[in-house]
XYZ file of C-alpha atoms in Angstrom:
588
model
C 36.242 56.794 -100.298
C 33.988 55.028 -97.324
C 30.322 54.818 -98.054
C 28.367 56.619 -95.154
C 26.403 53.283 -95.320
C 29.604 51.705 -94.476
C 30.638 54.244 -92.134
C 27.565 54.037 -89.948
C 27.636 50.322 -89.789
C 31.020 50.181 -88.306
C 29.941 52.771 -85.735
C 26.908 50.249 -85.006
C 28.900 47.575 -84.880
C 31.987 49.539 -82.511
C 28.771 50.750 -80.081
C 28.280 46.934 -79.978
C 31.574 45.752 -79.507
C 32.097 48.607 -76.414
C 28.511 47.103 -74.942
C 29.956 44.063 -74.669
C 33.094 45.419 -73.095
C 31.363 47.109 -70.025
C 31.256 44.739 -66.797
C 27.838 43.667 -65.891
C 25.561 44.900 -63.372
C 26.443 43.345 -59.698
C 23.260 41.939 -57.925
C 22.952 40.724 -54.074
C 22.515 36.834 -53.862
C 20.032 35.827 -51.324
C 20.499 34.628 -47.937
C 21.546 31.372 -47.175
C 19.254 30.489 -44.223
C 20.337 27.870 -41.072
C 17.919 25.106 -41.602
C 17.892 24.589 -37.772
C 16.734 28.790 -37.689
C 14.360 28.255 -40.277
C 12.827 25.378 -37.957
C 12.921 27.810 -35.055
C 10.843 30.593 -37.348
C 8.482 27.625 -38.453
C 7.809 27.191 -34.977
C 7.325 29.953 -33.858
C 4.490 31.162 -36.600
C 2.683 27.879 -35.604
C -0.608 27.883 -33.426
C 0.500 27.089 -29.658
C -1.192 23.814 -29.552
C 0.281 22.706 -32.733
C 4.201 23.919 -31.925
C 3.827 21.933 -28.751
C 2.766 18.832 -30.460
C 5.797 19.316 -32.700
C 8.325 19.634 -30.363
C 6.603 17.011 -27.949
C 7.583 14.597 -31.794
C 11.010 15.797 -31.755
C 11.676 14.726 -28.268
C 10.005 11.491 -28.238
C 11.499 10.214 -32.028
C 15.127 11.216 -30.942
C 17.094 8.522 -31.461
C 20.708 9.445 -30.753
C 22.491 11.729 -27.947
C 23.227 14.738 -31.397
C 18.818 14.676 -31.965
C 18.337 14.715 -28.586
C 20.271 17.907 -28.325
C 18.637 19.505 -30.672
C 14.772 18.539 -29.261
C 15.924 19.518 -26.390
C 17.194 23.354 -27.428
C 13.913 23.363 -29.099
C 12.306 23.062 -25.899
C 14.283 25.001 -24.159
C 13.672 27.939 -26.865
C 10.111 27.151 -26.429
C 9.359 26.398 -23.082
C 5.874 24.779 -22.396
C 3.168 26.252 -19.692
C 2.276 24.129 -16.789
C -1.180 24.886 -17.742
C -0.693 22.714 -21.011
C -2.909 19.628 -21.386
C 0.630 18.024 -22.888
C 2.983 19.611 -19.908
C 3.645 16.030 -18.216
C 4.324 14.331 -21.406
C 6.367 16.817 -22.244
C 8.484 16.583 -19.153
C 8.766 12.379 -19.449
C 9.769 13.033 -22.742
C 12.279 15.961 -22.313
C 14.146 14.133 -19.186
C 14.335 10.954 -21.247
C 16.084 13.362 -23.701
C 18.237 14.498 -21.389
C 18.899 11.177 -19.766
C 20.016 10.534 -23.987
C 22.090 13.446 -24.039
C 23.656 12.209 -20.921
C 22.714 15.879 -19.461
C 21.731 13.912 -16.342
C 22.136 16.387 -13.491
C 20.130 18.680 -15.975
C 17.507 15.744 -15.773
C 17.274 15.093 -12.253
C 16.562 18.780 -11.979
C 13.611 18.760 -13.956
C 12.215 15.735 -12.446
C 12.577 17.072 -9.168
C 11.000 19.680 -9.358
C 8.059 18.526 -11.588
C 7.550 15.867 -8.999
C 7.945 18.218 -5.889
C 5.363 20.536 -7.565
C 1.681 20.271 -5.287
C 0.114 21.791 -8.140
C 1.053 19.671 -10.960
C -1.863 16.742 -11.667
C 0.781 14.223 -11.410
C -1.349 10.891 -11.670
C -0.095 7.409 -10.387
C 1.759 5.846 -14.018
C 3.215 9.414 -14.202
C 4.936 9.684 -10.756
C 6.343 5.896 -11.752
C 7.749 6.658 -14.777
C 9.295 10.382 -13.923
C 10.296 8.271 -10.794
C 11.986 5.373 -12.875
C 14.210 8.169 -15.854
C 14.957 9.461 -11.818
C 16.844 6.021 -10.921
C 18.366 6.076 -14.643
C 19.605 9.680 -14.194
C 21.342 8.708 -10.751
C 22.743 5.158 -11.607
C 24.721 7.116 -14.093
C 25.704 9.773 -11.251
C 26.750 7.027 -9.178
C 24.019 7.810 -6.831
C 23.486 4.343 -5.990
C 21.878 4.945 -2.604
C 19.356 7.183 -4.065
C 18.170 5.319 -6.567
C 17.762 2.544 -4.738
C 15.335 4.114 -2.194
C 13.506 5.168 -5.297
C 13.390 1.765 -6.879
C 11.735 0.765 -3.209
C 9.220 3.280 -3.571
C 8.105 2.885 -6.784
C 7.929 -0.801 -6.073
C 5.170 -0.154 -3.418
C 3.451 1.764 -5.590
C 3.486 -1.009 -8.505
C 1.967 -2.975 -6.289
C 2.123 -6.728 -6.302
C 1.966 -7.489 -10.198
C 5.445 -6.133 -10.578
C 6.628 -7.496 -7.082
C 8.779 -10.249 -8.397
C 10.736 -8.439 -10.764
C 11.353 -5.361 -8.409
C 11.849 -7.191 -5.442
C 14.727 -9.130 -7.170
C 16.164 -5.612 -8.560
C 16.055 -4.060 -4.990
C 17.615 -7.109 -3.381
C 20.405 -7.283 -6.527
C 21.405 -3.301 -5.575
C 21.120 -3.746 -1.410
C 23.412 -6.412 -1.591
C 25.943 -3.786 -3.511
C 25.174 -1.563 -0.772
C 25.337 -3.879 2.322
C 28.808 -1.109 3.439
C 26.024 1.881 4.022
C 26.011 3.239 7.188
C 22.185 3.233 8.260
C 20.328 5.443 10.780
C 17.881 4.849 13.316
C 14.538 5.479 11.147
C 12.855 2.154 10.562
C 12.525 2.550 6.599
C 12.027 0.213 3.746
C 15.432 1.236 2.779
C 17.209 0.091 5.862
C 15.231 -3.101 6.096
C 16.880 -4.343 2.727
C 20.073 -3.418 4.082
C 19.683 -4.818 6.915
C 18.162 -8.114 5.361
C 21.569 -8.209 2.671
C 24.093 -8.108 5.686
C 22.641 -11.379 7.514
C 24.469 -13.051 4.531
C 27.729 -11.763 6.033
C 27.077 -12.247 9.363
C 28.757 -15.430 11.549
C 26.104 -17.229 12.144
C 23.533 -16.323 9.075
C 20.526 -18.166 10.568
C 20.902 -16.571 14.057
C 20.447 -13.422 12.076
C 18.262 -14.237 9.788
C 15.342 -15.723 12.948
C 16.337 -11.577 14.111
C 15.796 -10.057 11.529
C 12.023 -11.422 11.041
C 11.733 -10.276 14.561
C 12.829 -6.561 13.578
C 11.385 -6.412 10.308
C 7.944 -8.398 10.758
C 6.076 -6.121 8.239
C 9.175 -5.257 5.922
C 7.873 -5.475 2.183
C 10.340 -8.260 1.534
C 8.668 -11.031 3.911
C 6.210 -10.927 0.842
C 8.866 -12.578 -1.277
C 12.025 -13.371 0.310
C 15.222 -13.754 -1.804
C 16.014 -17.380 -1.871
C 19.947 -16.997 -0.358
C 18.213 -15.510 2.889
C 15.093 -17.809 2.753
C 16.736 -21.094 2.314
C 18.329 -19.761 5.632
C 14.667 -20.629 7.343
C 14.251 -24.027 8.790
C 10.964 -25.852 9.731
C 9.573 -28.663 11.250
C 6.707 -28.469 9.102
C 6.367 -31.857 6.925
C 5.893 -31.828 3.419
C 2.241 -31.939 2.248
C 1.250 -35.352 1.477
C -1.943 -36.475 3.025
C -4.170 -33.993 5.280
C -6.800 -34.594 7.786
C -9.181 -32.282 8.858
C -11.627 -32.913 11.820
C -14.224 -30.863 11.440
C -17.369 -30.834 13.665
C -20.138 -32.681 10.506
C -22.841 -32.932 12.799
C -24.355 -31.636 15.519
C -25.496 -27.699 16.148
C -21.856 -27.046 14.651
C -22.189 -28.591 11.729
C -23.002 -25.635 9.461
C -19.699 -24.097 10.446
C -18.061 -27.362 10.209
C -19.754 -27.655 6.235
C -18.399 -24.263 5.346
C -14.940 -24.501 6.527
C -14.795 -28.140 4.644
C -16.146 -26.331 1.515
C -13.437 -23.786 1.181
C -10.674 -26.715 2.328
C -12.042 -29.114 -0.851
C -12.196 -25.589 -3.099
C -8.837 -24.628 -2.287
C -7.815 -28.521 -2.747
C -9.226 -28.290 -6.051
C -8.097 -25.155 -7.805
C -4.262 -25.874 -6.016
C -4.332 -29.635 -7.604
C -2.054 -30.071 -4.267
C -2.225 -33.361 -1.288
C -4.759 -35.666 -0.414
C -7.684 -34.663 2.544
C -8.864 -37.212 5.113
C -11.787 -35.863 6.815
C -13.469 -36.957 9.785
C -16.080 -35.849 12.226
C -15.117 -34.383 15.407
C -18.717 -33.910 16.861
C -17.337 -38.305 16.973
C -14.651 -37.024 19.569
C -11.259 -35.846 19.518
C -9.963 -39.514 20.352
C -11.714 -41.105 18.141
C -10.512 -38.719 15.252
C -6.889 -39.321 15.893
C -7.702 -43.300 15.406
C -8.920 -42.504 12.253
C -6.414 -40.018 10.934
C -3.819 -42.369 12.552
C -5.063 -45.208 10.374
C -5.409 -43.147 6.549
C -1.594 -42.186 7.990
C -2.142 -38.700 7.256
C 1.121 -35.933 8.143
C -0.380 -32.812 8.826
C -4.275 -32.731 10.748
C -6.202 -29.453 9.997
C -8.707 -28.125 12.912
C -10.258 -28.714 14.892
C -12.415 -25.862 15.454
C -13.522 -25.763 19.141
C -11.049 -24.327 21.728
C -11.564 -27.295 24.245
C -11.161 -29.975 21.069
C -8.005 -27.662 20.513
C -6.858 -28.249 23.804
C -7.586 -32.162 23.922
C -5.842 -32.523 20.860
C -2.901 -31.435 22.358
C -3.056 -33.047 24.953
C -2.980 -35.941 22.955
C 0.405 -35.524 21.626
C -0.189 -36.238 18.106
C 2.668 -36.985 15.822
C 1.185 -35.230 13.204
C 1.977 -31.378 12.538
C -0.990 -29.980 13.651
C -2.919 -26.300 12.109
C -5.674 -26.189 14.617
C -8.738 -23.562 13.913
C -8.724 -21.536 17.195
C -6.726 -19.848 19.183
C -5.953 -21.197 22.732
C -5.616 -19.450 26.217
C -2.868 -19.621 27.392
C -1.221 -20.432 24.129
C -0.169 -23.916 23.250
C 3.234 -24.842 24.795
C 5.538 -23.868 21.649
C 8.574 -26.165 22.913
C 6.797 -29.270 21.884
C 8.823 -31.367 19.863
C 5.954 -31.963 16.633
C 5.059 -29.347 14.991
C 1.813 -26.812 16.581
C 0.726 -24.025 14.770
C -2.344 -22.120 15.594
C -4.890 -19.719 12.985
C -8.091 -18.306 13.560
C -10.231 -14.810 12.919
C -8.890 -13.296 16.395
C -10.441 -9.723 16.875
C -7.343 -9.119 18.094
C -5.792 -8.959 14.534
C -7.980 -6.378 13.354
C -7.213 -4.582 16.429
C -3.622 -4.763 16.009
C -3.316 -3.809 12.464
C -5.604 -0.723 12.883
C -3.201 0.634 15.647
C -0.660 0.438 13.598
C -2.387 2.110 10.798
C -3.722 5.049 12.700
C -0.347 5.476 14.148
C 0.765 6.369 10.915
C -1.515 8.680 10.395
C -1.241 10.930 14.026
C 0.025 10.068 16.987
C -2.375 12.018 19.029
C -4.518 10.393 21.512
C -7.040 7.649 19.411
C -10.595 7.406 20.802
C -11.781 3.920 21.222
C -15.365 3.488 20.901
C -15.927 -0.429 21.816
C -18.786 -2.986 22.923
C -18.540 -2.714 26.744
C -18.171 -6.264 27.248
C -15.665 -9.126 27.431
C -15.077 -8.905 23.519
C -14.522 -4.827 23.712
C -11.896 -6.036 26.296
C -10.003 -7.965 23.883
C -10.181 -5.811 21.405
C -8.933 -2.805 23.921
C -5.999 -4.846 25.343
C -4.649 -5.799 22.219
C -4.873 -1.908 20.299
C -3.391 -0.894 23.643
C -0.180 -2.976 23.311
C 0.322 -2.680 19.720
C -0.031 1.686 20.167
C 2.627 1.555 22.824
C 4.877 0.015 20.469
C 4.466 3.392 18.278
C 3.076 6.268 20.526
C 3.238 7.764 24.426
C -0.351 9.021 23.716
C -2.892 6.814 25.632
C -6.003 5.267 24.273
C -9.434 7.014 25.468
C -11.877 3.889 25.796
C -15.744 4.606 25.474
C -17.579 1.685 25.935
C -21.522 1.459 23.870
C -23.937 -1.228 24.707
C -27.315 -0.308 24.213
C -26.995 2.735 25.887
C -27.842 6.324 23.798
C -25.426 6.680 21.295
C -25.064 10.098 21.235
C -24.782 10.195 24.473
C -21.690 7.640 24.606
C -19.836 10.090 21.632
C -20.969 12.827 23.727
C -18.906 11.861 26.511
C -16.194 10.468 24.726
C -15.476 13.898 22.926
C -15.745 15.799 26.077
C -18.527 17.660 24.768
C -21.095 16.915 27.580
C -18.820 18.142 29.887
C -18.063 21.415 28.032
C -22.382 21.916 28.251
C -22.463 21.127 31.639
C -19.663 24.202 32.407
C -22.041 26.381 30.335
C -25.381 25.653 31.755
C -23.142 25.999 35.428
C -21.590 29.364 34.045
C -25.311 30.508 33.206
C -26.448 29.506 36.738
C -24.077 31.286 38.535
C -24.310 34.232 36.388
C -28.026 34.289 35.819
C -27.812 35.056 32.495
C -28.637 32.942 28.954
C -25.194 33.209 27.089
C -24.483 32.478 23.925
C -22.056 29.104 23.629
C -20.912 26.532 20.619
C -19.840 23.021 22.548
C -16.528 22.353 21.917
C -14.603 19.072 22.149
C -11.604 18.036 23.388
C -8.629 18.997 21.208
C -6.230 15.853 22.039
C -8.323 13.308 20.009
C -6.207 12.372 16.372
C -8.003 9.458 15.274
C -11.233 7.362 16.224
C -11.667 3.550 16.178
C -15.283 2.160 15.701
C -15.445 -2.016 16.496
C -18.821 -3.202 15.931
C -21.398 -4.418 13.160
C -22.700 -2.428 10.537
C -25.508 -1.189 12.196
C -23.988 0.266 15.535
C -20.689 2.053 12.998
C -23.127 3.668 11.353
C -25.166 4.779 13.928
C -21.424 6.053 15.894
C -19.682 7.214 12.967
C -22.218 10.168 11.850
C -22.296 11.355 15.549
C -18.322 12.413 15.142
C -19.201 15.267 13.308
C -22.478 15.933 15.045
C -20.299 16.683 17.882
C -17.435 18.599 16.154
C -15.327 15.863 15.356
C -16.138 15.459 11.385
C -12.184 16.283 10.697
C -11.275 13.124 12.596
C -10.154 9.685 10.635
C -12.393 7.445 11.799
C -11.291 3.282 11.172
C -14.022 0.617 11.642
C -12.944 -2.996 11.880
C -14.085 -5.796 9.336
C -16.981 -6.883 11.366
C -18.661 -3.870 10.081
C -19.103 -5.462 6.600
C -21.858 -7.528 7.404
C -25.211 -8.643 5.645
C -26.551 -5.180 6.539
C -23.583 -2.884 4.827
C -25.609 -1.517 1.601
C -28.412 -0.064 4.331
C -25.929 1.695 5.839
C -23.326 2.239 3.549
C -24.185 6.227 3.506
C -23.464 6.480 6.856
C -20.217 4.894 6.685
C -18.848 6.955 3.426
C -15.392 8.009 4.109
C -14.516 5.618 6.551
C -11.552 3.955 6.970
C -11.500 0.097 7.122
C -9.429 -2.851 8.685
C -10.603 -5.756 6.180
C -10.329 -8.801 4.946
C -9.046 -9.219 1.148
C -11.846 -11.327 0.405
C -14.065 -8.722 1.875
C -13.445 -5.805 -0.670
C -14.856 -7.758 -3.483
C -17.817 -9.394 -1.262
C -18.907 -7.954 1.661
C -21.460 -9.892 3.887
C -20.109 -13.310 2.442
C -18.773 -16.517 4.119
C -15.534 -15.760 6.057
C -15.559 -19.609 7.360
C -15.538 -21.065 3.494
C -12.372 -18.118 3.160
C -11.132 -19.658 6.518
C -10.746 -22.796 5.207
C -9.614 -21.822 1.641
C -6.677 -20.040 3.660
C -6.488 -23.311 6.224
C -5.546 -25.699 3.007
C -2.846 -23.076 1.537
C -1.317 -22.849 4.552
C -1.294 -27.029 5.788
C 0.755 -26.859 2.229
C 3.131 -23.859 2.478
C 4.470 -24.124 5.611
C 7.004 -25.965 4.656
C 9.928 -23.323 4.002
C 7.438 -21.872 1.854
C 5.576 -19.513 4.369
C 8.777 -17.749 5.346
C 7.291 -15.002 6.825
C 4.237 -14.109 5.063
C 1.725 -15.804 2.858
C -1.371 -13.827 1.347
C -4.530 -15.414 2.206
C -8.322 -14.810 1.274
C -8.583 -13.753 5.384
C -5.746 -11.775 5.789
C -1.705 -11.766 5.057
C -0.651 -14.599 7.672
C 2.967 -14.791 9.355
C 4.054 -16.802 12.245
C 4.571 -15.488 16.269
C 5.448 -18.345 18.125
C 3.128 -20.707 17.958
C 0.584 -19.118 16.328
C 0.077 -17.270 12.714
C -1.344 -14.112 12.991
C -2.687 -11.566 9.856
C -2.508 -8.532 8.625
C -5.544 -6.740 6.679
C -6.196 -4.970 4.402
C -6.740 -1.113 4.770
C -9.444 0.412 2.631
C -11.626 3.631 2.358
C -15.601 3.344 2.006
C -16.695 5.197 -0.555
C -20.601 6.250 -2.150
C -20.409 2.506 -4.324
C -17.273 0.614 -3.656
C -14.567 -0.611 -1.095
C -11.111 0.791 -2.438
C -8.422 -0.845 -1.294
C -4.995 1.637 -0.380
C -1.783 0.145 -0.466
C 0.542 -0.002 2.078
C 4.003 1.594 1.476
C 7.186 2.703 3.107
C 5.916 4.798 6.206
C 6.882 6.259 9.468
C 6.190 3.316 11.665
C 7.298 0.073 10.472
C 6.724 0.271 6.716
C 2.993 1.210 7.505
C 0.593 3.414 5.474
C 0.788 6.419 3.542
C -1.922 7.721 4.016
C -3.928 10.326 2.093
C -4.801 13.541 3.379
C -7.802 13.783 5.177
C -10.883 15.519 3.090
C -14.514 15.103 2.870
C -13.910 13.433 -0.146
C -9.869 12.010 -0.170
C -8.377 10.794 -3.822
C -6.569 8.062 -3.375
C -5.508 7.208 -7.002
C -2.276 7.680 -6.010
C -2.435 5.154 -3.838
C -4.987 2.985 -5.278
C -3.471 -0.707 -6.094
């Protein structure tokens, strides 16, 4: 017989047993979550500032082409706004990631577009750098004529701290590109070209005296590659021993003191040749004896144009670097060596035609001293404008005649009153009228001191020319410049290097600073130009000429704009016109 005790315990215990028979409950397991989604939703909960900044870090910190990728489908999943105060960065740093991720046609899009975009704050070490992942993205394309026009651009706009190293870049890819057809547009581009095919011409030195002749203000005469320059031959001796006669006494001797200063200064801080010097208020003759005597190879001055001339006359065997220019110039088929420097108004002349040629082609307004110096300075804009332009000069001569009566004139405007107050006349009636000026004017060219630019320059837009670039030449920058300096704001200026730093200085002491560096470069060394404190000189003939430097006046400073691959002969780019024109992007 069971015991119920028993009996219910084995029902307990069979309940059991069947509980532990049933199957358990089935439950969902969680998710598993993409870590690169779960990045994605991070993001996209984050501030906008912050998720930038985050992705800007993943794009700069990739290391390999696989993070690249994935930076850059973060940005692309979160593109930034233009508007963003990181939107430039970002770009660099996205089209270096592309450049990674060899996604390079994917990066030249992006760069050209953020560079082709007017409304984009693209600031000078940005445009170089965009410019530079550019040349990366193309080398890799093969797009080896592209990238080298863009390695020539961004050169100019290095400026001359990174000329070396460019310059030697550029020449290294035009000489892989010497088969490219070129067309008629005087570039930058087909200047190297140009220069890297006189190595494979038949007579390389025949072609290499042309192409100085073509190319006279081609970047590369800054620096010439040595294959091309070693090409240049001169009669130029060594510097050993230098004279200079220079007038020490007598009403010249002032001058005479401050060109000797900046020769022994220049001597000095070069550590380079020996200088004789010797008076020439003693004579010419007398001079030569003693140069003759300390046996001295290359005589600097002297300074006045009939010493000039009796020096040559003379026949020295000496290479000669006189101080002033002669008329007619110095017979160049002499057999010793003649070269002739000095601060011609003519340069200034030149190199501001040249410049405002760049700018517009219209008609330029010359507003010059009417006498035999305004002459000069007319005849030689004249023949360098032909060389770029149809237009003709308009020439308005000032002496001490009303100024606003000379702009008047020049701009046609007293000739548009004189119609009205003839109109009124015939009518017999008081009409209402606004002067206007003639519409053919594109630029305006102010030669004269200080004083007489700033009393011309404000008149322009007294008489409805205020839109017009108006250039004034170096002798503006004069003793008198800071009375006058708010007149002048916004000018353009033809000037001296030395001048941009101190205006109103010594240009004789710079004359002779330039006068030693050149008695010991010419030599092979000044093959076609050599930066001076006066100007960049290059020889013509028998002569070495400059080019200045162009500049804007502003409210408190001189700021120098670089000159880079133009329209005319590698000239300026210039900045758009404005009351107030920006120029960091051109700034050096």
């Amino acid at each position: 017989m069971i015991h119920p005790r028993q009996f219910m315990g084995a029902a307990i215990l069979a309940g059991l047993l069947a509980g532990c028979a049933t199957p358990p409950s089935t439950s969902v397991p969680p998710p598993v979550v993409d870590a690169a989604e779960l990045q994605r939703q991070q993001l996209a909960a984050m501030p906008t500032l912050l998720r930038e900044q985050a992705i800007l870090e993943r794009l700069e910190s990739a290391q390999t082409p696989a993070q690249a990728k994935e930076a850059i489908a973060l940005a692309q999943r979160f593109p930034m706004s233009r508007t963003s105060a990181l939107y430039l960065p970002f770009v660099q740093a996205q089209a270096r990631a592309l450049n990674q991720a060899q996604a390079y046609d994917d990066s030249l899009a992006l760069i050209s577009a953020t560079l082709n975009d007017l409304q984009l704050p693209i600031r000078l070490p940005e445009e170089i750098t965009l410019t530079r992942l550019k040349i990366q993205a193309q080398d890799a394309l093969g797009q080896d004529v592209k990238s080298l026009k863009d390695l020539i651009y961004i050169s100019a706009l290095e400026g001359l701290d990174k000329l070396p190293e460019n310059q030697a870049e550029i020449w290294r890819r035009a000489q892989q590109a010497i088969g490219t057809e070129l067309d008629s547009q005087r570039s930058e581009f087909n200047g190297w070209i140009a220069l890297a095919q006189v190595l494979s011409q038949p007579n390389p030195e025949q072609a290499m005296r042309l192409w100085l002749t073509q190319w006279r203000d081609h970047s590369a005469n800054l620096a010439l590659p040595a294959e091309v320059a070693n090409l240049l031959d001169s009669s130029w001796p060594v510097a050993g021993k230098v004279g200079a006669i220079l007038p020490l006494s007598g009403t010249l001797q002032p001058v005479g003191q401050s060109l000797l200063d900046g020769l022994i200064e220049q001597q000095l801080d070069s550590d380079s040749g020996e200088l004789v010097i010797v008076d020439g208020a003693e004579g010419v003759s007398a001079a030569l004896a003693k140069l003759n005597e300390a046996g001295v190879e290359i005589i600097v001055g002297p300074l006045p144009k009939e010493q000039v001339a009796e020096l040559f006359e003379l026949e020295p065997v000496q290479a000669v670097l006189s101080l002033n220019y002669l008329d007619p110039v110095a017979d160049e088929t002499s057999e010793s060596a003649r070269l002739i420097m000095g601060l011609a108004p003519e340069d200034n002349a030149r190199d501001a035609a040249r410049l405002m040629a760049a700018q517009s082609t219209e008609r330029p307004l010359l507003l010059v001293p009417g006498d035999q110096l305004g002459e000069r300075v007319v005849a030689a804009f004249s023949k360098q404008w032909a060389q770029h332009a149809e237009t003709q000069p308009i020439i308005q001569t000032y002496l001490n005649d009303d100024q606003r009566q000379v702009v008047s004139q020049a701009l046609g405007v007293s000739d548009s009153q004189t119609r009205h107050r003839n109109l009124e006349q015939q009518l017999g009636i008081e009409l209402e009228f606004t002067p206007r000026r003639r519409q053919d004017i594109g630029s305006v060219y102010i030669y004269g001191d200080s004083i007489a630019s700033a009393q011309l320059k404000p008149l322009l837009a007294f008489y409805y020319a205020g839109d017009l670039p108006a250039w004034i030449a170096d002798v503006a920058l004069d003793q008198n410049l800071d009375l006058v300096r708010q007149d002048l704001n916004g000018a353009y200026l033809v000037a001296m290097p030395w001048q941009l730093d101190n205006p109103g200085g010594n240009v004789l002491y710079q004359l002779g600073r330039d006068a030693w560096s050149l008695s010991q470069s010419l030599n092979g060394q000044l093959q076609a130009e050599y930066p001076g404190a006066t100007g960049n000189w290059f020889k013509e003939g028998a002569q070495l000429r400059r080019k200045l430097q162009p500049a804007l006046i502003t409210q408190d400073q001189i700021r120098p704009i670089l000159r880079i691959e133009g329209s005319y002969l590698s000239d300026l780019v210039l900045p758009p016109l404005a009351p107030t024109p920006d120029l960091d992007l051109l700034l050096q």
